[in-house]
Tab-separated table of N, CA and C in Angstrom:
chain	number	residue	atom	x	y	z
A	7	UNK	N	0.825	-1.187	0.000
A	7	UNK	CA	0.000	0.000	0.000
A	7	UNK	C	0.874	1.257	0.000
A	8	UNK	N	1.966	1.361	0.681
A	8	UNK	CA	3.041	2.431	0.752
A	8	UNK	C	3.233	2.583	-0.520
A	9	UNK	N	3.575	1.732	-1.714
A	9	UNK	CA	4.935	1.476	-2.683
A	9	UNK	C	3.024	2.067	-3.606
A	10	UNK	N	2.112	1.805	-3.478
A	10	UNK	CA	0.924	2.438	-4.045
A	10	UNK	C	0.521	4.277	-3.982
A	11	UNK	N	0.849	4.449	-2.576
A	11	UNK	CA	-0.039	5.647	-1.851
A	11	UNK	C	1.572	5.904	-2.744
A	12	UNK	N	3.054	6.004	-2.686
A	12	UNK	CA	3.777	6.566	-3.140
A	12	UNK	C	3.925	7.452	-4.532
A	13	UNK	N	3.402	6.229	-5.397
A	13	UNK	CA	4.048	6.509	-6.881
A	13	UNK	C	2.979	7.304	-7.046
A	14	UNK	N	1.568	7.324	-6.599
A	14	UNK	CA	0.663	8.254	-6.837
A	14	UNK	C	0.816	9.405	-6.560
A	15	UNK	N	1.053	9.684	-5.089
A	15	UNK	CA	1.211	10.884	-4.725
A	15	UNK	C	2.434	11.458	-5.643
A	16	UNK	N	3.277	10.678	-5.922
A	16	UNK	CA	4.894	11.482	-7.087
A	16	UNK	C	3.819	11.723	-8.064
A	17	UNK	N	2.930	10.598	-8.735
A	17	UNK	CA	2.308	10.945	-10.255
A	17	UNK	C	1.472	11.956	-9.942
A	18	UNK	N	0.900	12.165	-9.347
A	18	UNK	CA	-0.480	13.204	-8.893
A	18	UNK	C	0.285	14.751	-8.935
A	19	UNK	N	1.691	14.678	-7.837
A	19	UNK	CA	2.247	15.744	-7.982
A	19	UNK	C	2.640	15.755	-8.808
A	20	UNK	N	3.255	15.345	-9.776
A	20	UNK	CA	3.829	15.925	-11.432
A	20	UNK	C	2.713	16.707	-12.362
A	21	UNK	N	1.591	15.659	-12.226
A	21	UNK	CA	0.401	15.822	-12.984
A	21	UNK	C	0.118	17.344	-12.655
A	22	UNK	N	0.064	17.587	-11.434
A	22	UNK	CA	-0.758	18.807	-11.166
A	22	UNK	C	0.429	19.880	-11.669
A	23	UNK	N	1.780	19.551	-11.803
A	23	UNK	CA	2.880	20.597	-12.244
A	23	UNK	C	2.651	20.913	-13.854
A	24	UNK	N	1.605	19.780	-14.276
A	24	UNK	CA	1.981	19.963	-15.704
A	24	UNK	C	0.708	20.930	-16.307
A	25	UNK	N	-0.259	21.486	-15.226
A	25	UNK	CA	-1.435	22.172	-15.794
A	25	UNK	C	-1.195	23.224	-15.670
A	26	UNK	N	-1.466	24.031	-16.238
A	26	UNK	CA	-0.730	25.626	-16.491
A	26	UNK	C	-2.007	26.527	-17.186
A	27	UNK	N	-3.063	25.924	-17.129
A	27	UNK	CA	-4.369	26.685	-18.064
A	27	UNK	C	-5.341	26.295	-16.980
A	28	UNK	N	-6.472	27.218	-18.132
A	28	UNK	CA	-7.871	27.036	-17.391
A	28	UNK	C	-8.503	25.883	-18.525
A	29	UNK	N	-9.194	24.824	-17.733
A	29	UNK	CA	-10.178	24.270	-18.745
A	29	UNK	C	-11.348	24.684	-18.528
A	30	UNK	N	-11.674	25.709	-18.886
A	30	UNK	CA	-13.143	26.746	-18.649
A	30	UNK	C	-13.026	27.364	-20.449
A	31	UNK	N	-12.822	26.434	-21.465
A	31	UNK	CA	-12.231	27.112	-22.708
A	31	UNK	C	-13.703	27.072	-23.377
A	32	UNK	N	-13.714	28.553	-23.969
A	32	UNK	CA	-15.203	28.528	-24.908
A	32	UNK	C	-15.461	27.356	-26.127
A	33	UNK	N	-16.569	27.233	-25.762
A	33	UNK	CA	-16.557	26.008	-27.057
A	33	UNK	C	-16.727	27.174	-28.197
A	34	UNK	N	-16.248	26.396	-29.482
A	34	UNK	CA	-16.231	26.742	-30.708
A	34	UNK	C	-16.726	25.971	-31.697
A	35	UNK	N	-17.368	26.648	-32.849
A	35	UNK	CA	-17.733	25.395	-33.928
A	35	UNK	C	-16.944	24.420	-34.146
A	36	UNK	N	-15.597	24.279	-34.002
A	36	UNK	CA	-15.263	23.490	-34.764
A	36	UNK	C	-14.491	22.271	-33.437
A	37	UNK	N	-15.338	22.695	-32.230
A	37	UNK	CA	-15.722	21.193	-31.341
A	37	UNK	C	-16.713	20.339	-31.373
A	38	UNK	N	-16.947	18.873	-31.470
A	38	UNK	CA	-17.863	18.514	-31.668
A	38	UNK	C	-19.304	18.611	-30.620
A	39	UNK	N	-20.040	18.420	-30.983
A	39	UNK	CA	-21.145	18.549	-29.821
A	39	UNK	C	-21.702	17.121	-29.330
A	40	UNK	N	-22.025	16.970	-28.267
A	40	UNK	CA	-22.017	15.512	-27.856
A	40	UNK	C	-23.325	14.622	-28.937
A	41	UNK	N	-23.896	15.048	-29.578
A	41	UNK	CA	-24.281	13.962	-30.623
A	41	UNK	C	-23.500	13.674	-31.956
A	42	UNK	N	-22.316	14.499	-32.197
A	42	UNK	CA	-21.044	14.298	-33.041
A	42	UNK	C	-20.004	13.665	-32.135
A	43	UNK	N	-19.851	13.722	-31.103
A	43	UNK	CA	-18.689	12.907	-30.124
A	43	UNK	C	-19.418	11.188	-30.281
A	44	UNK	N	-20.919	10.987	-30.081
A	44	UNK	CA	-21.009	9.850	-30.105
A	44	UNK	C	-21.029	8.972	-31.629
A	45	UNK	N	-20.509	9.601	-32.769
A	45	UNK	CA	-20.973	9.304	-33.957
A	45	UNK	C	-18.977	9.474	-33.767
A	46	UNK	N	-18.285	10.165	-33.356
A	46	UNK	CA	-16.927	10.240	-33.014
A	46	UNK	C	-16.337	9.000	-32.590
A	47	UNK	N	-16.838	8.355	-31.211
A	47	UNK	CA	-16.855	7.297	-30.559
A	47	UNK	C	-16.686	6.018	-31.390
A	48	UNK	N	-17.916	5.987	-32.389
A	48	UNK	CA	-18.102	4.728	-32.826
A	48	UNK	C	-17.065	4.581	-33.986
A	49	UNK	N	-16.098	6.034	-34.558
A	49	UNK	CA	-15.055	5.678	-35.462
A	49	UNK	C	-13.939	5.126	-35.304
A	50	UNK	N	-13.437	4.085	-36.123
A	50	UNK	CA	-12.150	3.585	-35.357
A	50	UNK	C	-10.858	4.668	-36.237
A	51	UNK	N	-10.549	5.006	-34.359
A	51	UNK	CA	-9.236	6.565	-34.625
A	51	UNK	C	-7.654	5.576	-34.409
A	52	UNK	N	-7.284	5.647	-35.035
A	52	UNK	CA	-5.680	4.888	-34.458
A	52	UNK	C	-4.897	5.719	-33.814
A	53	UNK	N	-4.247	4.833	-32.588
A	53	UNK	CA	-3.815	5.418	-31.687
A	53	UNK	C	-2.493	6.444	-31.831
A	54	UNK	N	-2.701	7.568	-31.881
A	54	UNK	CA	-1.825	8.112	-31.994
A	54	UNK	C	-2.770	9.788	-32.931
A	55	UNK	N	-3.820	9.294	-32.918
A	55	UNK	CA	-4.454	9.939	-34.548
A	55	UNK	C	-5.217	11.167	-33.788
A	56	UNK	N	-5.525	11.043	-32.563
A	56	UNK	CA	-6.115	12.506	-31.917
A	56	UNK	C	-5.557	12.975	-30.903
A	57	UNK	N	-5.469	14.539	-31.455
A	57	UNK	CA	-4.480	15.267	-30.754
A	57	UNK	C	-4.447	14.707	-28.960
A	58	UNK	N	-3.520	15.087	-28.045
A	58	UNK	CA	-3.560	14.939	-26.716
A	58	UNK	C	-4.178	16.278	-26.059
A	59	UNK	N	-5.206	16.107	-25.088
A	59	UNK	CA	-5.387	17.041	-24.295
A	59	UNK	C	-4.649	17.976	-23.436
A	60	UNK	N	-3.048	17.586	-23.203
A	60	UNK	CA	-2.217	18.081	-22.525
A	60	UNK	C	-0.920	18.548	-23.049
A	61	UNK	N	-1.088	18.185	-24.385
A	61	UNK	CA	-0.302	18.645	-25.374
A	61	UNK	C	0.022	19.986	-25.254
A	62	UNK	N	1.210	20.595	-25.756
A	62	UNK	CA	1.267	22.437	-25.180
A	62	UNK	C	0.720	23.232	-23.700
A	63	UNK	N	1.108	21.822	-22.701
A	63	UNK	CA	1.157	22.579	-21.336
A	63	UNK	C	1.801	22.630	-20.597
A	64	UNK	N	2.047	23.735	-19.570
A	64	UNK	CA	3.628	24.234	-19.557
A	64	UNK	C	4.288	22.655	-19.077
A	65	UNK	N	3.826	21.230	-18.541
A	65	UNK	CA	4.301	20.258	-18.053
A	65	UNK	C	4.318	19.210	-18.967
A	66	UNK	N	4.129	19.260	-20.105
A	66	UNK	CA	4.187	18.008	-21.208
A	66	UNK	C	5.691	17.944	-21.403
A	67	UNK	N	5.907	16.949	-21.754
A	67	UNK	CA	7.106	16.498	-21.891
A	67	UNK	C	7.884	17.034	-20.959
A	68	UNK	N	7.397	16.558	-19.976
A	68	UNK	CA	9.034	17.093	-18.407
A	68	UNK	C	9.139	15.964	-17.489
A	69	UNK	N	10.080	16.037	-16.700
A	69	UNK	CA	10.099	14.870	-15.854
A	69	UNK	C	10.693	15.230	-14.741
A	70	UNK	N	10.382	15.442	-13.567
A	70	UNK	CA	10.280	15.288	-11.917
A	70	UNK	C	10.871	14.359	-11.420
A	71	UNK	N	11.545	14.287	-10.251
A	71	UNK	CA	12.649	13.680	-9.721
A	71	UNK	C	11.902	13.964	-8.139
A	72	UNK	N	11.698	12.734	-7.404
A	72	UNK	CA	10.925	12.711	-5.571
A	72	UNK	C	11.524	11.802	-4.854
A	73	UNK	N	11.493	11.906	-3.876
A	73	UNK	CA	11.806	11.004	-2.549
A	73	UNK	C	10.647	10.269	-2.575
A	74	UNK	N	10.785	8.596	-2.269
A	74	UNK	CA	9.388	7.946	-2.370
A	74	UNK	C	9.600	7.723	-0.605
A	75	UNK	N	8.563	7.345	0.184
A	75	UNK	CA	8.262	7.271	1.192
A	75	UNK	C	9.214	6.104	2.089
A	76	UNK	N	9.548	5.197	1.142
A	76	UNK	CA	10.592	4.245	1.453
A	76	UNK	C	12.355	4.852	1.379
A	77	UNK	N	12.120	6.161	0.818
A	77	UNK	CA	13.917	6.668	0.469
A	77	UNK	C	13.869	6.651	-0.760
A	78	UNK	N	13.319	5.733	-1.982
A	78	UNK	CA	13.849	5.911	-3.182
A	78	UNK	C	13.825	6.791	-4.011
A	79	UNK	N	15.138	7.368	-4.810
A	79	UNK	CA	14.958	8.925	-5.714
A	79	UNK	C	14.340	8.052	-6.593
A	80	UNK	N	12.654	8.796	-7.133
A	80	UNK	CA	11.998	8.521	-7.844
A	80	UNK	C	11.586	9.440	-8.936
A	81	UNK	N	11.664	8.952	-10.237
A	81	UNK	CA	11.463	10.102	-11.069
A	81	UNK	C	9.883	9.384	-11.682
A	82	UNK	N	9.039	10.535	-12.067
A	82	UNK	CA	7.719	10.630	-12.818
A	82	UNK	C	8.113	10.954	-14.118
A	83	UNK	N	7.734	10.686	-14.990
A	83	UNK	CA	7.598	11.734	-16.622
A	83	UNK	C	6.427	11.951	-16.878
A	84	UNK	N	6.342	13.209	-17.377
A	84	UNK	CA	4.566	13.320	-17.946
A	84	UNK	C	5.056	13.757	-19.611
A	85	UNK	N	4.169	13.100	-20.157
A	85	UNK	CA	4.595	13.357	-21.557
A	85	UNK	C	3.309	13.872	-22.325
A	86	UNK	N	3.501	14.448	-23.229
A	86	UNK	CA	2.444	15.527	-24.405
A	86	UNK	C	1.324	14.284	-24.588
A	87	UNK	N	1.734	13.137	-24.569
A	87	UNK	CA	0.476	12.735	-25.560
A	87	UNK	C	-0.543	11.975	-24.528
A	88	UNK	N	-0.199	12.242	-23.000
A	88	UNK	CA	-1.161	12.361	-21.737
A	88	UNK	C	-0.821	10.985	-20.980
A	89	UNK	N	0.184	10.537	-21.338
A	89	UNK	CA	0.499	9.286	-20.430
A	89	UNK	C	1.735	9.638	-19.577
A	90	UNK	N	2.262	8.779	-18.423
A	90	UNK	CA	3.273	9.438	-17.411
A	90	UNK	C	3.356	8.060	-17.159
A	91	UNK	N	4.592	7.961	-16.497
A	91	UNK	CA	5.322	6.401	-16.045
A	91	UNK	C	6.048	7.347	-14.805
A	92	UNK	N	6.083	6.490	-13.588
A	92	UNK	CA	6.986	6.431	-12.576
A	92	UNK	C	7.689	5.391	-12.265
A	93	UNK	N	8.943	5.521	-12.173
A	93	UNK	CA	9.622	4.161	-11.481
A	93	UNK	C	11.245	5.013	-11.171
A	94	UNK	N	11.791	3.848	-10.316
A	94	UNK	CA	13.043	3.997	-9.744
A	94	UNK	C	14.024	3.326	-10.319
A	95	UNK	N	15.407	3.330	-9.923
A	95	UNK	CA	16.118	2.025	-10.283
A	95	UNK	C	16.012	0.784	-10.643
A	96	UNK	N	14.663	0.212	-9.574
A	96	UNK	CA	13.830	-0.666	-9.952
A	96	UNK	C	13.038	-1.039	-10.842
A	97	UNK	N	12.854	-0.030	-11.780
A	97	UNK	CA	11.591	-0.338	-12.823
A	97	UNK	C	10.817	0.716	-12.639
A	98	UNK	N	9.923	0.234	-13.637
A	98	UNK	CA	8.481	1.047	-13.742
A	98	UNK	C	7.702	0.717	-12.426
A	99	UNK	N	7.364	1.675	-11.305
A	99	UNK	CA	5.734	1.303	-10.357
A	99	UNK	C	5.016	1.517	-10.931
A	100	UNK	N	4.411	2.527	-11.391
A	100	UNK	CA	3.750	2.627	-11.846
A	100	UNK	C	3.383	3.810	-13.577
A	101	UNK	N	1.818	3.496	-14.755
A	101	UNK	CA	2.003	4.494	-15.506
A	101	UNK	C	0.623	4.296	-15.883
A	102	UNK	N	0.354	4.951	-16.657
A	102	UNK	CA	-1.416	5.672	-16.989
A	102	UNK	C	-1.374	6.930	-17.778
A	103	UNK	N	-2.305	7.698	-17.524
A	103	UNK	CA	-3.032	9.215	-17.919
A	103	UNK	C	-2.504	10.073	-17.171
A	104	UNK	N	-2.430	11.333	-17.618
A	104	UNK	CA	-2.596	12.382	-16.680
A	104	UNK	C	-3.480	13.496	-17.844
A	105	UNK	N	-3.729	14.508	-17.065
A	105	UNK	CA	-4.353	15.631	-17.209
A	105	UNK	C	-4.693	16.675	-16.475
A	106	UNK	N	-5.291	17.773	-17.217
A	106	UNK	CA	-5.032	19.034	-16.309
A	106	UNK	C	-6.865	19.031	-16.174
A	107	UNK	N	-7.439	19.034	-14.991
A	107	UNK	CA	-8.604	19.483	-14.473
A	107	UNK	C	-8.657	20.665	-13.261
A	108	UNK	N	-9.220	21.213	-13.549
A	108	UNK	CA	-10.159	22.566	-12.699
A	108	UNK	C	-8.532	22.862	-12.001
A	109	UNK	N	-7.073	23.615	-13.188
A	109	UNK	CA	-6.088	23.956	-11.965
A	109	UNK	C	-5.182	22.994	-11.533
A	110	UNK	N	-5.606	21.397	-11.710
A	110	UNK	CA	-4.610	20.708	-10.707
A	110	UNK	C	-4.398	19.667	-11.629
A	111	UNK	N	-3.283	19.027	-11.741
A	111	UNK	CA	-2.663	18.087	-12.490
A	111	UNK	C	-3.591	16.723	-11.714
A	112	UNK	N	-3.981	16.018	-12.840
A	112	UNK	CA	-4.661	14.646	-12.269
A	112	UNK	C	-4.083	13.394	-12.578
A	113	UNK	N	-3.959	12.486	-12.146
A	113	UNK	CA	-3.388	11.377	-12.611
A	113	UNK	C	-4.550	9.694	-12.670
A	114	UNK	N	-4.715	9.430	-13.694
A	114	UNK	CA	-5.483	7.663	-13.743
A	114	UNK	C	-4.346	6.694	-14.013
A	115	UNK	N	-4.597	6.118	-12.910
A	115	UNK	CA	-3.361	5.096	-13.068
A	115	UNK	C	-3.568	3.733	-13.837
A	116	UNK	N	-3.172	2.879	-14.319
A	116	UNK	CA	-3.492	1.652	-15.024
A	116	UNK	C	-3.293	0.672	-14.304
A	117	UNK	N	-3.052	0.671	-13.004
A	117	UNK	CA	-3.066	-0.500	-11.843
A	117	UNK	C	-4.133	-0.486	-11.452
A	118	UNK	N	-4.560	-1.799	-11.301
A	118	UNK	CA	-5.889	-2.178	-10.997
A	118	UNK	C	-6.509	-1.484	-9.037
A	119	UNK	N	-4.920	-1.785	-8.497
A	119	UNK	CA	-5.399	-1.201	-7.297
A	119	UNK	C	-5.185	-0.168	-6.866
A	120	UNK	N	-4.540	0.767	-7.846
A	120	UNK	CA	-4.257	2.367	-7.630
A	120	UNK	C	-5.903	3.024	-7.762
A	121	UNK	N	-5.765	4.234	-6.673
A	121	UNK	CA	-6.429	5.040	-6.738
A	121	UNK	C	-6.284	6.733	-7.786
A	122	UNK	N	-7.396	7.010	-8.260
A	122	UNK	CA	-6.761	8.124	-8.921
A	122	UNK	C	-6.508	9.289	-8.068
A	123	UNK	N	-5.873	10.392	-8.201
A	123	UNK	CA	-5.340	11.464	-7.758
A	123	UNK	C	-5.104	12.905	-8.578
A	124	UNK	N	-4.827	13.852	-7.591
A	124	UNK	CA	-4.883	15.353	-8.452
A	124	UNK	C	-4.084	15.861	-7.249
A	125	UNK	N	-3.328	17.240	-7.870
A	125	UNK	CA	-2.500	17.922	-7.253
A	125	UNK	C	-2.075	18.831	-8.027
A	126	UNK	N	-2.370	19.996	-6.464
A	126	UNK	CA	-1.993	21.431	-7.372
A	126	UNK	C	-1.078	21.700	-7.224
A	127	UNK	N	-0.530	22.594	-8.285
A	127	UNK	CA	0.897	22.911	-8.710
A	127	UNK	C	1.165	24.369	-9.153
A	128	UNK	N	2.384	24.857	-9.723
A	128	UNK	CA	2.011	26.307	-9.812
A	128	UNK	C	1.499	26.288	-11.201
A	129	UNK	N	0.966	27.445	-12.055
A	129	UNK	CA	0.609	27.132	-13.418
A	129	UNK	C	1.906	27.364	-14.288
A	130	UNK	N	2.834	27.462	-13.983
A	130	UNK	CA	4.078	27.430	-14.909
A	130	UNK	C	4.893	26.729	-14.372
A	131	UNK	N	5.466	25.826	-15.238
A	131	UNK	CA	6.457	24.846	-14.836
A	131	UNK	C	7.524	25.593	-14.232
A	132	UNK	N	8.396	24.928	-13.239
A	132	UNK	CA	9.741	25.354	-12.984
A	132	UNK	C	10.612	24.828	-13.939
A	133	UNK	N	11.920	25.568	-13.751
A	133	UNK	CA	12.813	25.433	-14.852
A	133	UNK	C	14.006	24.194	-14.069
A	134	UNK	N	14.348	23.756	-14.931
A	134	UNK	CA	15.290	22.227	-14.450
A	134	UNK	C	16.261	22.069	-13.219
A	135	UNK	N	16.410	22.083	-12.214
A	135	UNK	CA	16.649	21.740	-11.402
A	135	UNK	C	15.996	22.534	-10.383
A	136	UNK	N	15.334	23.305	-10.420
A	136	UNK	CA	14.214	24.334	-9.697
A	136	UNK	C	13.170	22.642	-8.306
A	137	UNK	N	12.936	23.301	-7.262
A	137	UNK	CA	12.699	22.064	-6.563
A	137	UNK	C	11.201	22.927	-6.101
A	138	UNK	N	9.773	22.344	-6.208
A	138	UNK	CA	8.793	23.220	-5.408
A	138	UNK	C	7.804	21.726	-4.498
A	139	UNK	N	6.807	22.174	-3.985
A	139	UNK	CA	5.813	21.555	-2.763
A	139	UNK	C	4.427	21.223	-3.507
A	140	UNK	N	4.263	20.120	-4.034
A	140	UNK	CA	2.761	19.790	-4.616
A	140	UNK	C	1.746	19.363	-3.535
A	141	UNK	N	0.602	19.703	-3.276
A	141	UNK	CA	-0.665	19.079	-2.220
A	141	UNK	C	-1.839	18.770	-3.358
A	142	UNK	N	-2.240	17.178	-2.404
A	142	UNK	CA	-3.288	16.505	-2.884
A	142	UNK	C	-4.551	16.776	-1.732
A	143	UNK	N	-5.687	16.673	-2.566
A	143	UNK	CA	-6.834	16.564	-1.889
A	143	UNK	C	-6.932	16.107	-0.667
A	144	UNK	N	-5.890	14.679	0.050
A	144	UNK	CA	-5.840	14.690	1.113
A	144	UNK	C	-4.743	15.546	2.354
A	145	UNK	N	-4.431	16.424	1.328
A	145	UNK	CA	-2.741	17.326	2.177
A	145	UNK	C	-2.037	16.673	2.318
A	146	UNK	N	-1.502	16.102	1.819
A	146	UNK	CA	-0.329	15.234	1.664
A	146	UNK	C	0.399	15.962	0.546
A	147	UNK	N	1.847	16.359	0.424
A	147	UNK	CA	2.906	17.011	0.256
A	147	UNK	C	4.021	16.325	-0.044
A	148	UNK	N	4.430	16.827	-1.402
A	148	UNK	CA	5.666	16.399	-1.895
A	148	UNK	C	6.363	17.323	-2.602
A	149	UNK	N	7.684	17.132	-2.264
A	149	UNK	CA	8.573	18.313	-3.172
A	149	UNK	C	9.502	17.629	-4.338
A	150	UNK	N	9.362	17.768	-5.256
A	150	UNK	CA	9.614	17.546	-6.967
A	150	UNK	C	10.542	18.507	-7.456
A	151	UNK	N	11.686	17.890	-7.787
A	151	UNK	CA	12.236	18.814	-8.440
A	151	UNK	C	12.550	18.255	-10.069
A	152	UNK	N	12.592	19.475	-10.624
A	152	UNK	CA	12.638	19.135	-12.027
A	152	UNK	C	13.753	18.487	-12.787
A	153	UNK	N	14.088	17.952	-13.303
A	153	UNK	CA	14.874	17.004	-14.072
A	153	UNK	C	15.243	16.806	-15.578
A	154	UNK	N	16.233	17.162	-16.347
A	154	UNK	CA	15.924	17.285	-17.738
A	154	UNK	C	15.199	15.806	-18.505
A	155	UNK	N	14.306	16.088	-19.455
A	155	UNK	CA	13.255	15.194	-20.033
A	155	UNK	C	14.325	14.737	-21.100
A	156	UNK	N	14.114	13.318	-21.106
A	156	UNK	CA	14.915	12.663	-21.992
A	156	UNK	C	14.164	11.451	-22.818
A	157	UNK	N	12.778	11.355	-22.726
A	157	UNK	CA	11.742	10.378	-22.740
A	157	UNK	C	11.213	9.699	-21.946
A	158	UNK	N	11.787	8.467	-22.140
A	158	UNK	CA	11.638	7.577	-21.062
A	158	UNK	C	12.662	7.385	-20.319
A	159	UNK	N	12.661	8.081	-18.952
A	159	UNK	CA	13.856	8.349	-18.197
A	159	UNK	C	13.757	6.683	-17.228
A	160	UNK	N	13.128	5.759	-17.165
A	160	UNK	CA	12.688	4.785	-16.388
A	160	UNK	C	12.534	3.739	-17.611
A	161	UNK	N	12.670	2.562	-17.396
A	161	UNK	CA	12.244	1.390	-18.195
A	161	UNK	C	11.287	0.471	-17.805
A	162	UNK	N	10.077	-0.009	-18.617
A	162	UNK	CA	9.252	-0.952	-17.641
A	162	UNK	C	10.226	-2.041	-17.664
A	163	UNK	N	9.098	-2.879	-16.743
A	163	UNK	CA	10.152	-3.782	-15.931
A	163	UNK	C	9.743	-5.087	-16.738
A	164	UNK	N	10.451	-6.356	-17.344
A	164	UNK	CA	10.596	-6.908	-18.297
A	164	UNK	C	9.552	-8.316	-17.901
């Protein structure tokens, strides 16, 4: 449960570093309206084929460097096309979604027994080795410092 409540709270805090906007954005014609989203739905899009929601925010493509609760320097990546991986020396713990909701970086994890999470952050990224304090919904606190993005700074585990 530690090596769980951990990688979240690192992913949650990255997530929330990587939102830098408001999603309060006017709709425009040329969004679909939810009886074109469900006619959207039923098209098969290949993966890769619609834009990312987090694409061009100040936290896409960056990667965070944390203390996990056990000691381990743990790095997060959040990347443009809305997925993030955490792991240590050890491997991948964990990877999923992220996104920016109402202000705070959110994270869905792809472990069956992870919980999801959000955490606010400032709206502009810090610059690379810059170190700041992320809080989650339950106040729980972590300090992240930034790390130069190199992709996949972590490897899953084989």
């Amino acid at each position: 449960m530690t090596i769980i409540r951990t990688s979240l709270v690192g992913a949650a805090m990255l997530a929330l570093a990587a939102c830098g906007g408001s999603d309060n954005a006017a709709q425009d014609d040329s969004n679909p309206t939810a009886a074109e989203n469900d006619s959207i739905e039923d098209a098969e899009i290949a993966l890769g084929d619609a834009p990312s929601a987090v694409e061009g925010t100040p936290y896409a493509d960056t990667a965070w460097e944390w203390t996990s609760n056990g000691g381990n320097i743990t790095t997060t990546v959040l990347r443009a096309d809305g997925s993030f991986s955490v792991g240590d020396a050890g491997g991948v713990s964990d990877q999923g979604a992220w996104n920016w909701t109402d202000g705070k970086v959110c994270f869905n994890s792809s472990r069956a027994d992870a919980e999801d999470s959000c955490w606010t952050v400032p709206p502009q990224a810090p610059g690379v080795g810059d170190a700041f304090v992320v809080t989650n919904s339950q106040g729980e606190n972590i300090e992240l410092t930034r790390v130069d993005y190199e992709g996949d700074v972590v490897e899953e585990r084989g």
